[in-house]
CSV table of C-alpha atoms and ligand atoms in Angstrom, one decimal:
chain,number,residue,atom,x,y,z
A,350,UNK,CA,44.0,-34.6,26.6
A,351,UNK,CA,44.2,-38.5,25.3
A,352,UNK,CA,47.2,-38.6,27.2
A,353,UNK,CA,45.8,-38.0,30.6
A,354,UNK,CA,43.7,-41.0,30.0
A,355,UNK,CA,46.4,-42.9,28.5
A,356,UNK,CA,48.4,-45.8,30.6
A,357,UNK,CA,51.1,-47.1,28.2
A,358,UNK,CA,52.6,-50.7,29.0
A,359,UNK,CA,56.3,-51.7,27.3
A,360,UNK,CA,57.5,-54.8,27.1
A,361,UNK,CA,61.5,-55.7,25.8
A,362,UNK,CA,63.7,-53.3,27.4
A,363,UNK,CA,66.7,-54.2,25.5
A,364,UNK,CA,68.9,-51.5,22.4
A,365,UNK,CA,65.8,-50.7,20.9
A,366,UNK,CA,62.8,-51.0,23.8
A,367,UNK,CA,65.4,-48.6,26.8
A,368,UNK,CA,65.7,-45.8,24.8
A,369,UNK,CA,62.1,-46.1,23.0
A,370,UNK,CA,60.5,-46.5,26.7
A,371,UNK,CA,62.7,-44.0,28.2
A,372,UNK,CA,61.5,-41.2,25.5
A,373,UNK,CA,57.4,-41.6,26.1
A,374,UNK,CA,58.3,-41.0,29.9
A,375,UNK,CA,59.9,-37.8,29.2
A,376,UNK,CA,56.7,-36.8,27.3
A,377,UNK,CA,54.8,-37.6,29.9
A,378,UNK,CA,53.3,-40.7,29.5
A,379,UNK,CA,52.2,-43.1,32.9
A,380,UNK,CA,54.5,-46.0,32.1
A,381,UNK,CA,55.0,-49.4,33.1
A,382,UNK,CA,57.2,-51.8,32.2
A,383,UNK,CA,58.6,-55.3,31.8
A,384,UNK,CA,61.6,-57.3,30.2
A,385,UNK,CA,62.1,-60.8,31.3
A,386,UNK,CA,65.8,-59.4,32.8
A,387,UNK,CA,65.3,-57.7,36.1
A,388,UNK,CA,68.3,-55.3,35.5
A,389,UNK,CA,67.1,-53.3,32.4
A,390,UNK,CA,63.5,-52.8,34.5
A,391,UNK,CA,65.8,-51.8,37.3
A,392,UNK,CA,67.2,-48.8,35.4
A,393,UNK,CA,63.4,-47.5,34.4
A,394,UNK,CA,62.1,-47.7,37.5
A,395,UNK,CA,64.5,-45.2,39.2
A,396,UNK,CA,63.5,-42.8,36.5
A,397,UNK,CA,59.9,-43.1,37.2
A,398,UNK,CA,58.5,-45.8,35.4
A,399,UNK,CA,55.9,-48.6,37.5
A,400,UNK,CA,56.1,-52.3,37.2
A,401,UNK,CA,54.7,-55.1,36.1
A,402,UNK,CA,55.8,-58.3,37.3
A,403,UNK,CA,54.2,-60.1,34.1
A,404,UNK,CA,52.5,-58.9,30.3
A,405,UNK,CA,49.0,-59.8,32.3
A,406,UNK,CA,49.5,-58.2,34.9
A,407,UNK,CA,50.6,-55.2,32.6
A,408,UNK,CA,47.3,-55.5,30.7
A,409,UNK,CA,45.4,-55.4,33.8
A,410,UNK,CA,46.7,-51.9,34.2
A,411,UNK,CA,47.5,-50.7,30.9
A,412,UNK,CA,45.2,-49.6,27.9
A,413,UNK,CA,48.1,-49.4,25.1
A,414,UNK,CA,51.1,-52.1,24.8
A,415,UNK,CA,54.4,-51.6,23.1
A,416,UNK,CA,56.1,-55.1,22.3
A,417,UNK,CA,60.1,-54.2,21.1
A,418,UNK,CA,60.7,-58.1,20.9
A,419,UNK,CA,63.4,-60.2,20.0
A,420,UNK,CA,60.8,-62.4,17.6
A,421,UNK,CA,57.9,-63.7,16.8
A,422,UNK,CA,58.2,-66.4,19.4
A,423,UNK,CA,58.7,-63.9,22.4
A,424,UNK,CA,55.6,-61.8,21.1
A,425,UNK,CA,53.5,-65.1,20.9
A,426,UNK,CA,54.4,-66.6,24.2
A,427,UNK,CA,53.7,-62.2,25.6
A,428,UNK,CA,50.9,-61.7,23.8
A,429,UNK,CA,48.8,-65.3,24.0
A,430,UNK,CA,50.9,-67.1,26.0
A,431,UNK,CA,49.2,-68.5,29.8
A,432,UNK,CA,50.6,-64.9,31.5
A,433,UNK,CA,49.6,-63.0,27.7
A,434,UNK,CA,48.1,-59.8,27.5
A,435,UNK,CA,45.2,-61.5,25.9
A,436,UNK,CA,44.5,-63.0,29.0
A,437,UNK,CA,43.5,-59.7,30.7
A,438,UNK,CA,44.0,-56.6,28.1
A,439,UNK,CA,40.2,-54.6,28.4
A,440,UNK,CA,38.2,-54.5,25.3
A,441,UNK,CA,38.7,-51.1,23.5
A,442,UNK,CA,42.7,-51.7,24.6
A,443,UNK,CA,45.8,-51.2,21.7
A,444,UNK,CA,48.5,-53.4,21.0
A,445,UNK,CA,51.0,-51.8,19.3
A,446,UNK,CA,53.6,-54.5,18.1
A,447,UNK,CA,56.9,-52.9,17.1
A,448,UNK,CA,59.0,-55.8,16.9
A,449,UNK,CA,60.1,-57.2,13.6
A,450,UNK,CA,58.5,-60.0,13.5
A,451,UNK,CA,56.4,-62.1,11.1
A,452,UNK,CA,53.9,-60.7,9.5
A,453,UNK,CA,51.8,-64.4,9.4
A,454,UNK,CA,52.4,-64.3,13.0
A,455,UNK,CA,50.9,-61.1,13.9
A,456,UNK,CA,47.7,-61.7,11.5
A,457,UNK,CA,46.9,-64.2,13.7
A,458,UNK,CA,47.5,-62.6,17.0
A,459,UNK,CA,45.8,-59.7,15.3
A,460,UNK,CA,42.4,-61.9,14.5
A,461,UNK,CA,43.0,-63.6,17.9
A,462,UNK,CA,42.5,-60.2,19.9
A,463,UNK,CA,40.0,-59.1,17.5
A,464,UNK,CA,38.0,-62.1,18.9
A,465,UNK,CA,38.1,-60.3,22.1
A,466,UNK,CA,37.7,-56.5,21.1
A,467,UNK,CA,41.3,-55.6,21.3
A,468,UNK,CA,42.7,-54.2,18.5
A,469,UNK,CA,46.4,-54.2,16.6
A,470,UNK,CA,49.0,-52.5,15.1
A,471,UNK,CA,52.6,-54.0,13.6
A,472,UNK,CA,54.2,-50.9,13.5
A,473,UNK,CA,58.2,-52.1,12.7
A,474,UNK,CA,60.7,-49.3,13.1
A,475,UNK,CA,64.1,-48.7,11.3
A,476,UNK,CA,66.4,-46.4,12.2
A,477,UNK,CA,68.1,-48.2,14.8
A,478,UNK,CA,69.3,-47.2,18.5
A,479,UNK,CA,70.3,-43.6,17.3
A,480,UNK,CA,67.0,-43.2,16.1
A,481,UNK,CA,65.2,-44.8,18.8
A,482,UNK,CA,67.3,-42.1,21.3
A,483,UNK,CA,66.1,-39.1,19.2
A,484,UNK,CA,62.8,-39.8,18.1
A,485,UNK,CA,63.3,-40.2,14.6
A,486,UNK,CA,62.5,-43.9,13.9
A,487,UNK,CA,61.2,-44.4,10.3
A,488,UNK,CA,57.8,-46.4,11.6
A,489,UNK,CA,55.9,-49.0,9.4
A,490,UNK,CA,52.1,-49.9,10.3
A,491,UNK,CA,49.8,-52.5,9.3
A,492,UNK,CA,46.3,-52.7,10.7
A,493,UNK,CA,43.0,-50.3,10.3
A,494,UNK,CA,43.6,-46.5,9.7
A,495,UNK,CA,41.2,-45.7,12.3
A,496,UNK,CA,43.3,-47.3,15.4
A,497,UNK,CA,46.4,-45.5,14.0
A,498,UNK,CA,44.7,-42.3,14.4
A,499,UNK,CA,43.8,-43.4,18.0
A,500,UNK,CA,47.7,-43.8,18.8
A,501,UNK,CA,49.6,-41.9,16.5
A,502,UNK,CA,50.5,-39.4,19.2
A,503,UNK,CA,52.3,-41.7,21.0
A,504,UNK,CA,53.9,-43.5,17.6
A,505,UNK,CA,54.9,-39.8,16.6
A,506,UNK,CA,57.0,-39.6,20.0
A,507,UNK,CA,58.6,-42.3,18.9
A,508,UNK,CA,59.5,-42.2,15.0
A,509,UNK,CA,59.2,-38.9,12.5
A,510,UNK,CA,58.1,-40.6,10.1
A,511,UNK,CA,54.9,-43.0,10.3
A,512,UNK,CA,53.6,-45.0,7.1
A,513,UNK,CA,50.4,-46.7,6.9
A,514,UNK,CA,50.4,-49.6,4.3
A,515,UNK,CA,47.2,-51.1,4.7
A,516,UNK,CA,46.1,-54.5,6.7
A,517,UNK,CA,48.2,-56.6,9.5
A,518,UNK,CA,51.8,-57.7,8.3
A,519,UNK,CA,52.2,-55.1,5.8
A,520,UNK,CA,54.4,-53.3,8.1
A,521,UNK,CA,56.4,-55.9,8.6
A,522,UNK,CA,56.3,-57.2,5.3
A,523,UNK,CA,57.8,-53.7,4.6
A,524,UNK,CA,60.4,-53.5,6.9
A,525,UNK,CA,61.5,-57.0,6.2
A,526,UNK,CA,62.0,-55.9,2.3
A,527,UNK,CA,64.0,-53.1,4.4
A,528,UNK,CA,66.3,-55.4,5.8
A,529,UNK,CA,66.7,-57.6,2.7
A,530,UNK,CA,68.4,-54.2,0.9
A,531,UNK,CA,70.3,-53.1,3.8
A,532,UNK,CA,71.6,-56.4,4.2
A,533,UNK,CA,72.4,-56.6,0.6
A,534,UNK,CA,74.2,-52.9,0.8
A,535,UNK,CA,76.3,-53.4,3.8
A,536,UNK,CA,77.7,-56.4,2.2
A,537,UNK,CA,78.5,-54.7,-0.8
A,538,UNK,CA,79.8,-51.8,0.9
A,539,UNK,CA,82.1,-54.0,3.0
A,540,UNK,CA,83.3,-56.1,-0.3
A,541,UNK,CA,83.8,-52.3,-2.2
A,542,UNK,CA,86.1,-51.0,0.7
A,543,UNK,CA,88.0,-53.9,1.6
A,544,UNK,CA,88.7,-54.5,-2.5
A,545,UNK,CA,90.1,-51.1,-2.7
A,546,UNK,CA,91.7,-51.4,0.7
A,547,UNK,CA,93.9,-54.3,-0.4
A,548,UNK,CA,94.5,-52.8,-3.8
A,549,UNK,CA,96.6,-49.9,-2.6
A,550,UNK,CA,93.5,-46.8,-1.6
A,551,UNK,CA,94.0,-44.6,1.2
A,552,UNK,CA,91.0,-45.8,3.7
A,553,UNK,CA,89.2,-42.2,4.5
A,554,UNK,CA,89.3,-40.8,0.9
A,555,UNK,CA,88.3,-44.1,-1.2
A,556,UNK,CA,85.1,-44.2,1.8
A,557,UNK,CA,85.0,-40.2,0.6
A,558,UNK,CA,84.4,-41.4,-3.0
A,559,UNK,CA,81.9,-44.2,-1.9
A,560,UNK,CA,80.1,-41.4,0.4
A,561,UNK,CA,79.7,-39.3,-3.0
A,562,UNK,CA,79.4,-41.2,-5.7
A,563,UNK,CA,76.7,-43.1,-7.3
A,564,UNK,CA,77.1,-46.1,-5.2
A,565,UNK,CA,76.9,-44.5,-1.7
A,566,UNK,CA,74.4,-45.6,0.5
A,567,UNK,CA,73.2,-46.2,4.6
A,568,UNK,CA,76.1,-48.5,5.0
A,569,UNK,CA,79.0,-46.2,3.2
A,570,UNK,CA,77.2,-42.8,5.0
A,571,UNK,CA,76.7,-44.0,8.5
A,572,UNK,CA,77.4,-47.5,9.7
A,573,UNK,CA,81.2,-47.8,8.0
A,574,UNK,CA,82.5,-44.2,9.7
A,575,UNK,CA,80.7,-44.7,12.9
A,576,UNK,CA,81.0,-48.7,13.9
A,577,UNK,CA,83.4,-50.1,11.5
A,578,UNK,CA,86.4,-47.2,11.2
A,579,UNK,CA,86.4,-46.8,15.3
A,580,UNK,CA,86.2,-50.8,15.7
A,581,UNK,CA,83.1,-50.5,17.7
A,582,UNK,CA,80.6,-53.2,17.0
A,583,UNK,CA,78.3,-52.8,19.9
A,584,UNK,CA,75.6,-52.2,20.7
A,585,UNK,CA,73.6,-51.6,17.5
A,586,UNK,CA,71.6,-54.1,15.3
A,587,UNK,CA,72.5,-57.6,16.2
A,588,UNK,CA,74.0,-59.8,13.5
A,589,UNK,CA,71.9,-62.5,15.0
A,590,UNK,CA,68.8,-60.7,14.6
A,591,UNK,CA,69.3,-59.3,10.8
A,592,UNK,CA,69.5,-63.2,10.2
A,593,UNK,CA,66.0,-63.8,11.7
A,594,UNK,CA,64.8,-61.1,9.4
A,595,UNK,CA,66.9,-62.2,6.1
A,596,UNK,CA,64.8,-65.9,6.8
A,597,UNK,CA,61.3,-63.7,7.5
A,598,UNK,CA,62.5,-62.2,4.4
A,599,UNK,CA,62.8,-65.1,2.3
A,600,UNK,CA,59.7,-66.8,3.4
A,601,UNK,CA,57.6,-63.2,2.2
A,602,UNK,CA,59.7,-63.7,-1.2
A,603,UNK,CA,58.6,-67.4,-1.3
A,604,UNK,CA,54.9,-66.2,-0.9
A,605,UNK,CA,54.9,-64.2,-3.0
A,606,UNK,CA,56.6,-66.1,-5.5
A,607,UNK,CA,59.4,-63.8,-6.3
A,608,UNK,CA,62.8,-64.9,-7.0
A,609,UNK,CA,65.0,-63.0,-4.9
A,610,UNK,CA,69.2,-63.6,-6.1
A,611,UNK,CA,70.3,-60.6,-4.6
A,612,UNK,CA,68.7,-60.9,-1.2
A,613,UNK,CA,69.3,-64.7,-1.3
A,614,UNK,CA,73.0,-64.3,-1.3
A,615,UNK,CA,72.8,-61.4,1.3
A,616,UNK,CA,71.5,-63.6,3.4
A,617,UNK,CA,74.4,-66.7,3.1
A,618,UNK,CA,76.6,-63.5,3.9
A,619,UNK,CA,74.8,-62.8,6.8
A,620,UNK,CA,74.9,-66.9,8.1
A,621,UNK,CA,78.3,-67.1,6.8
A,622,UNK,CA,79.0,-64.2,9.5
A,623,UNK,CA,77.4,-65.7,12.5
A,624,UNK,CA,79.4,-68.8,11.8
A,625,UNK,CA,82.2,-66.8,12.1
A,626,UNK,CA,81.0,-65.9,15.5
A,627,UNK,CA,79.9,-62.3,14.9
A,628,UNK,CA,76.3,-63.0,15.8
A,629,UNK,CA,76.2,-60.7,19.0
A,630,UNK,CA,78.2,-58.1,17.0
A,631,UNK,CA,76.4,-54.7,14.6
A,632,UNK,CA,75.4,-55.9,11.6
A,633,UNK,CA,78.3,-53.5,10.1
A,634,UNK,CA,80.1,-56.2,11.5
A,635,UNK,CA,80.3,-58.4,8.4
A,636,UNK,CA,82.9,-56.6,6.2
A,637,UNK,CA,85.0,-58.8,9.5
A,638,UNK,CA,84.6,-61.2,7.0
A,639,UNK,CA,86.8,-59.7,4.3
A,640,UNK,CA,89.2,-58.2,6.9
A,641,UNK,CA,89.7,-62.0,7.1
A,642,UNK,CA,90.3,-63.1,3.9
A,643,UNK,CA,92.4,-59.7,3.2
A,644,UNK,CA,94.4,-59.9,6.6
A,645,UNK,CA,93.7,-56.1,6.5
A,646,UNK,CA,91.7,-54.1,8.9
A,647,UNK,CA,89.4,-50.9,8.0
A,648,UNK,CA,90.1,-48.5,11.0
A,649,UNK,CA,90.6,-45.4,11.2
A,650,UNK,CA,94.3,-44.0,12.3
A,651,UNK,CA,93.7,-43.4,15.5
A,652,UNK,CA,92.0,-46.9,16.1
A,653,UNK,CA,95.4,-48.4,14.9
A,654,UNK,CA,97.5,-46.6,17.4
B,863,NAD,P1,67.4,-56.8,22.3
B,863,NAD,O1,67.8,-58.3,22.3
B,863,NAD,O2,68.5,-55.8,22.7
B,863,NAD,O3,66.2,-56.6,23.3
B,863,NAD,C1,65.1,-57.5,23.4
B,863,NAD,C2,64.6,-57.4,24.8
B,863,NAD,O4,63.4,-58.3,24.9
B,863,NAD,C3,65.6,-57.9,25.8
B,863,NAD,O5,65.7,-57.0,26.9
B,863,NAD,C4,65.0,-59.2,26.3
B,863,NAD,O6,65.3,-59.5,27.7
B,863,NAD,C5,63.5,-59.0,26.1
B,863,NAD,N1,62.7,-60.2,26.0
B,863,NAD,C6,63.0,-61.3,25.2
B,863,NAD,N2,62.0,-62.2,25.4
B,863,NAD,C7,61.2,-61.7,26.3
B,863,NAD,C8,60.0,-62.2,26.9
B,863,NAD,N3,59.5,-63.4,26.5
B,863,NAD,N4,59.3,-61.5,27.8
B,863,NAD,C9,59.9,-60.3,28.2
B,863,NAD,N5,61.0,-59.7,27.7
B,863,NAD,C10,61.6,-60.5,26.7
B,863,NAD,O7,66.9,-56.5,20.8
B,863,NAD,P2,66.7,-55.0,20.1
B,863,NAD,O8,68.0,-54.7,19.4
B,863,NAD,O9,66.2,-54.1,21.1
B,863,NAD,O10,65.6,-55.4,19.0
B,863,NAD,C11,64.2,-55.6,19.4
B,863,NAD,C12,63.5,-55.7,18.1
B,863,NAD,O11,63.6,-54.6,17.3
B,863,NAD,C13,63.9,-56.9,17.3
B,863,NAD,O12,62.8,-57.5,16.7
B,863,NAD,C14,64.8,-56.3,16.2
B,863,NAD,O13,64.9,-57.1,15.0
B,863,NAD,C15,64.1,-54.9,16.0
B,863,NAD,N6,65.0,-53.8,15.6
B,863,NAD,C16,66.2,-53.6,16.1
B,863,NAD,C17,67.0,-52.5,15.7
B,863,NAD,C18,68.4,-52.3,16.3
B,863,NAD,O14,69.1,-51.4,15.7
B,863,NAD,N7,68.8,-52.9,17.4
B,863,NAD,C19,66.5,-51.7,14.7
B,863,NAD,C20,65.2,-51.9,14.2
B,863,NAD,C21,64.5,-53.0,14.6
C-alpha cells in the first residue's frame, strides 16, 4: 500500500546506482532519476523511469532519495549544495544515503536535515555489481530504527540482508572496516597465488587448494576465478574508489585510536596499485602487481590462447 504513495528519487547512475535503480522499477516503484552524465539517465528513461534535471528539482517531486555516490564530496555538493535536496526535500521526506562515504560527513548532513524535518539513513551496501543486479546486497544502516522500518521495503528490494547498527555513520563505519579486510584479503590472496605460481603449481588446482583450505576467502572464491583468471578487470569495484575507502578507513582507526598494521599496509598496496595505473581497473586487479614482479600472468588456459 506504502508503495502507491511512494515516489523514489536516485541519484548516481553509475556500476552500482544502474542496476540498483533499474531493480526498484521492476518492482514497481515511480522512479526518477539523475546522474551528472546524460547517457546513463538516457538508458533509464527508455525503460520507464522520469527525470530530474537536478537533486532539487528531484526533491520537489520525490519523498525518498537514494544517493549511490562516488564520495562524500558528491553527496555534500547533492545533498546541501545550492541545487541540494535540502533545498526543497518536504518535511516527513527520507534520504537514504547508500554511498560509502564518511561517516563524519553524513552526521552532519544527517543533523543538517534534521534541522529541517527530513530524516537519514547511511545504508552502505557490499556485495558489489552482482549483487546489486540480483538483489542481494549485504546493506549496512545507521540512523533511528523507526525510519528504517518506514523504508525497509524498498532497502529489502535492494539487499537480502539489512543490518541496523545504531546512530548515523555506523553503517559506514561498518562497511569501511568491510573494506579494510577485503582489501587486506585480496592482497594476500594475490601474493599466495602468484608465490605458488612462480614456484612451479599448476594455476586451477593450487586456487582449488586456496578455495578449500583454511585460508580461502571472498577473494580466492569469487573475485580470482571470475575477474582475474578470465583477464577481465571491468567493470566491478574501482581500484580508485577502494583507496578512498582504505583513507575513510584509516581516519575511523585514528579515532578510535586503534592501531591498525594489517589494514595500514593493505592500504600502501592499494596506492602502490593506482600508481601503477590500475586505478580504473576491479580491485582484483592488484595481484597485477605481482604478475609484474613475477613476469607471470594468472589466467586461465583459454585466456592464454
Ligand atoms: P561509479 O563511479 O560507477 O558511479 C558513480 C555515479 O555517480 C556516476 O554515474 C557519476 O556520473 C555519478 N555522479 C558523480 N558525482 C555526481 C554528482 N555530483 N551529481 C550527480 N551524479 C554524480 O561508482 P560505483 O561503482 O557505482 O560506486 C558508487 C558508490 O558505491 C561508491 O561510493 C562506491 O565506493 C560504492 N560501492 C561500490 C561497489 C562496486 O562494486 N562498484 C560496491 C559497494 C559499494
Amino acid at each position: 500500500m506504502e508503495k502507491m504513495t511512494e515516489t523514489i528519487g536516485f541519484i548516481g547512475l553509475g556500476a552500482m546506482g544502474n542496476p540498483m535503480s533499474r531493480r526498484l522499477l521492476a518492482a514497481g516503484y515511480t522512479l526518477i532519476v539523475f546522474d551528472k552524465r546524460k547517457e546513463t539517465v538516457d538508458a533509464l528513461l527508455r525503460e520507464g523511469a522520469g527525470e530530474a534535471h537536478s537533486p532539487v528539482e528531484m526533491a520537489g517531486k520525490a519523498n525518498r532519495i537514494i544517493t549511490m555516490l562516488p564520495d562524500s564530496q558528491a553527496v555534500e555538493e547533492v545533498v546541501l549544495g545550492p541545487q541540494g535536496i535540502i533545498q526543497s526535500f518536504a518535511p516527513g521526506s527520507i534520504l537514504m544515503e547508500m554511498s560509502t562515504s564518511s561517516p563524519y560527513s553524513n552526521r552532519m548532513i544527517a543533523q543538517a536535515l534534521e534541522e529541517k524535518g527530513i530524516d537519514m539513513l547511511d545504508a552502505p551496501v557490499s556485495g558489489g555489481v552482482w549483487g546489486a543486479g540480483a538483489g542481494e546486497l549485504t546493506i549496512m544502516v545507521g540512523g533511528k530504527k523507526d525510519v528504517l522500518e518506514k523504508v525497509r521495503p524498498i532497502l529489502a528490494c535492494l539487499g537480502s540482508k539489512i543490518f541496523h547498527l545504531g546512530i548515523h555513520g555506523n553503517g559506514n563505519i561498518a562497511k569501511l572496516l568491510n573494506n579494510l579486510l577485503s582489501a587486506s584479503l585480496q592482497s594476500a590472496s594475490s601474493e599466495a597465488l602468484m608465490v605458488g605460481l612462480k614456484a612451479g603449481l599448476p594455476l586451477d588446482t593450487f586456487l582449488d587448494v586456496l578455495r578449500s583450505g583454511s585460508g580461502k576467502n571472498y577473494s580466492v572464491e569469487m573475485k580470482i576465478p571470475n575477474f582475474v583468471l578470465p583477464g577481465k578487470f571491468s567493470p566491478g569495484f574501482a581500484i580508485d574508489l577502494m583507496n578512498k575507502d582504505l583513507d575513510l578507513a584509516m581516519e575511523v582507526a585514528r579515532l578510535a585510536g586503534v592501531p591498525v598494521p594489517c589494514g595500514a599496509l593493505a592500504q600502501q598496496i592499494y596506492r602502490l596499485a593506482r600508481s601503477e595505473g590500475l586505478g580504473q581497473n576491479d580491485t582484483s586487479a592488484v595481484i597485477r602487481i605481482w604478475e609484474k614482479w613475477t613476469k607471470m600472468e594468472a589466467r586461465s588456459a583459454s585466456e592464454q590462447r
